[in-house]
Amino acid sequence: MKRLFDMFFFKKTAPKEAPVKKEPSAPKFFARLTQDIGPVVWAVSEEKHFIRVYGEKGEDRILYRFSDAVHDLKAFDGNCVHLQHWVLKGAVKKVEKVDGTYEIILKNDVRFPVCESYRRILHEAEWEMGD
């Protein structure tokens, strides 16, 4: 009886293979863009009920909630740097200290302020904050 019990409740399973890391798929809002911003979203900013999406080739403005855009970008290596700005880590050229605060400068020279409350989060995510 014990052997029957062991067969059903302590079944041996095959060892799991390491998951294959795949590139994240494009965020849902990417299909709504009317301008070619390039293949990757570098940053997203909130503008009332719209978001401005930045990329290597330019920017576009679409009707979309910022919170939904940030949710769509969870698979990407980026963070909110302010209540109204999300930035891809790989798109950052440098971080500058300006009048006691920080600004992130993208590779296309677009600047974003870093909110004090997000500075700790960025530091924990190993962003170079120039401290």
XYZ file of C-alpha atoms in Angstrom:
131
model
C 0.000 0.000 0.000
C 2.843 2.374 0.875
C 4.426 1.727 -2.503
C 1.166 2.618 -4.263
C 0.961 5.790 -2.181
C 4.548 6.711 -3.112
C 3.837 6.140 -6.805
C 1.068 8.724 -6.846
C 2.358 11.355 -4.450
C 6.120 11.216 -4.885
C 6.285 10.857 -8.609
C 9.683 11.473 -10.116
C 9.749 14.267 -12.627
C 12.210 14.899 -15.379
C 14.727 17.650 -14.570
C 13.689 21.023 -15.941
C 15.799 22.541 -18.662
C 17.116 26.045 -18.200
C 14.705 28.523 -19.742
C 15.820 30.012 -23.031
C 16.005 33.774 -22.742
C 14.133 35.359 -25.607
C 13.842 38.946 -26.667
C 10.717 40.657 -25.318
C 8.008 41.230 -27.872
C 7.070 44.766 -28.878
C 4.783 46.551 -26.410
C 1.078 46.645 -27.304
C 1.086 50.379 -28.025
C 3.870 49.984 -30.628
C 1.277 49.065 -33.284
C -0.504 52.406 -32.723
C 2.513 54.523 -33.616
C 2.138 56.528 -36.830
C 5.783 57.667 -37.033
C 8.818 55.422 -37.415
C 10.717 55.745 -34.142
C 13.017 52.800 -34.816
C 12.855 49.182 -33.697
C 13.141 49.801 -29.933
C 11.317 52.096 -27.504
C 13.933 54.232 -25.752
C 11.601 56.253 -23.520
C 7.961 57.064 -22.832
C 6.602 60.286 -21.320
C 3.123 61.138 -20.128
C 1.360 64.161 -21.632
C -2.150 64.421 -20.146
C -4.082 61.524 -21.753
C -1.349 60.891 -24.301
C 2.108 59.347 -24.225
C 5.130 60.497 -26.186
C 7.230 57.555 -27.351
C 10.918 58.103 -28.136
C 13.195 55.923 -30.228
C 16.393 55.995 -32.228
C 14.748 57.544 -35.299
C 12.407 60.020 -33.622
C 9.289 60.295 -31.525
C 5.520 59.977 -31.756
C 2.535 60.961 -29.618
C -0.438 58.624 -29.211
C -3.533 58.330 -27.065
C -2.606 55.715 -24.432
C -2.436 55.618 -20.642
C 1.059 55.976 -19.201
C 0.424 53.293 -16.582
C -0.584 50.833 -19.333
C 2.542 51.712 -21.328
C 4.771 51.074 -18.296
C 3.010 47.737 -17.771
C 3.613 46.838 -21.437
C 7.326 47.621 -20.981
C 7.905 45.380 -17.924
C 9.867 42.831 -19.987
C 12.386 45.488 -21.059
C 15.469 46.610 -19.119
C 14.174 50.019 -18.141
C 12.621 51.903 -15.239
C 10.454 54.829 -14.377
C 12.755 57.713 -13.599
C 9.954 60.120 -12.728
C 6.207 59.965 -12.255
C 5.831 60.858 -15.937
C 8.866 59.225 -17.576
C 10.042 55.667 -18.302
C 13.533 55.143 -19.818
C 15.294 52.125 -21.355
C 18.640 51.592 -19.614
C 20.433 50.849 -22.903
C 19.337 54.183 -24.405
C 21.070 56.291 -21.741
C 24.128 58.233 -22.897
C 24.877 59.749 -19.488
C 23.422 61.003 -16.228
C 24.184 64.571 -15.165
C 23.771 66.305 -11.857
C 21.992 69.609 -12.463
C 21.247 72.020 -9.588
C 21.173 69.270 -6.953
C 19.015 66.903 -9.015
C 19.795 64.448 -11.782
C 18.898 64.359 -15.462
C 19.119 61.371 -17.764
C 20.350 62.167 -21.267
C 19.468 59.704 -24.002
C 21.695 58.857 -26.965
C 19.580 61.282 -29.042
C 20.206 64.078 -26.447
C 16.627 64.108 -25.097
C 16.695 64.881 -21.360
C 14.525 63.493 -18.574
C 14.486 64.593 -14.930
C 15.094 61.961 -12.255
C 12.669 62.260 -9.362
C 14.256 61.913 -5.905
C 11.963 59.001 -5.007
C 13.094 57.040 -8.091
C 16.799 57.714 -7.552
C 17.089 54.938 -4.939
C 15.279 52.486 -7.236
C 17.647 53.302 -10.086
C 20.652 52.921 -7.804
C 19.403 49.466 -6.698
C 18.924 48.523 -10.375
C 22.614 49.437 -10.878
C 22.113 52.519 -13.007
C 25.179 54.797 -12.966
C 23.896 57.880 -11.165
C 27.216 59.724 -10.972
C 27.266 59.784 -7.143
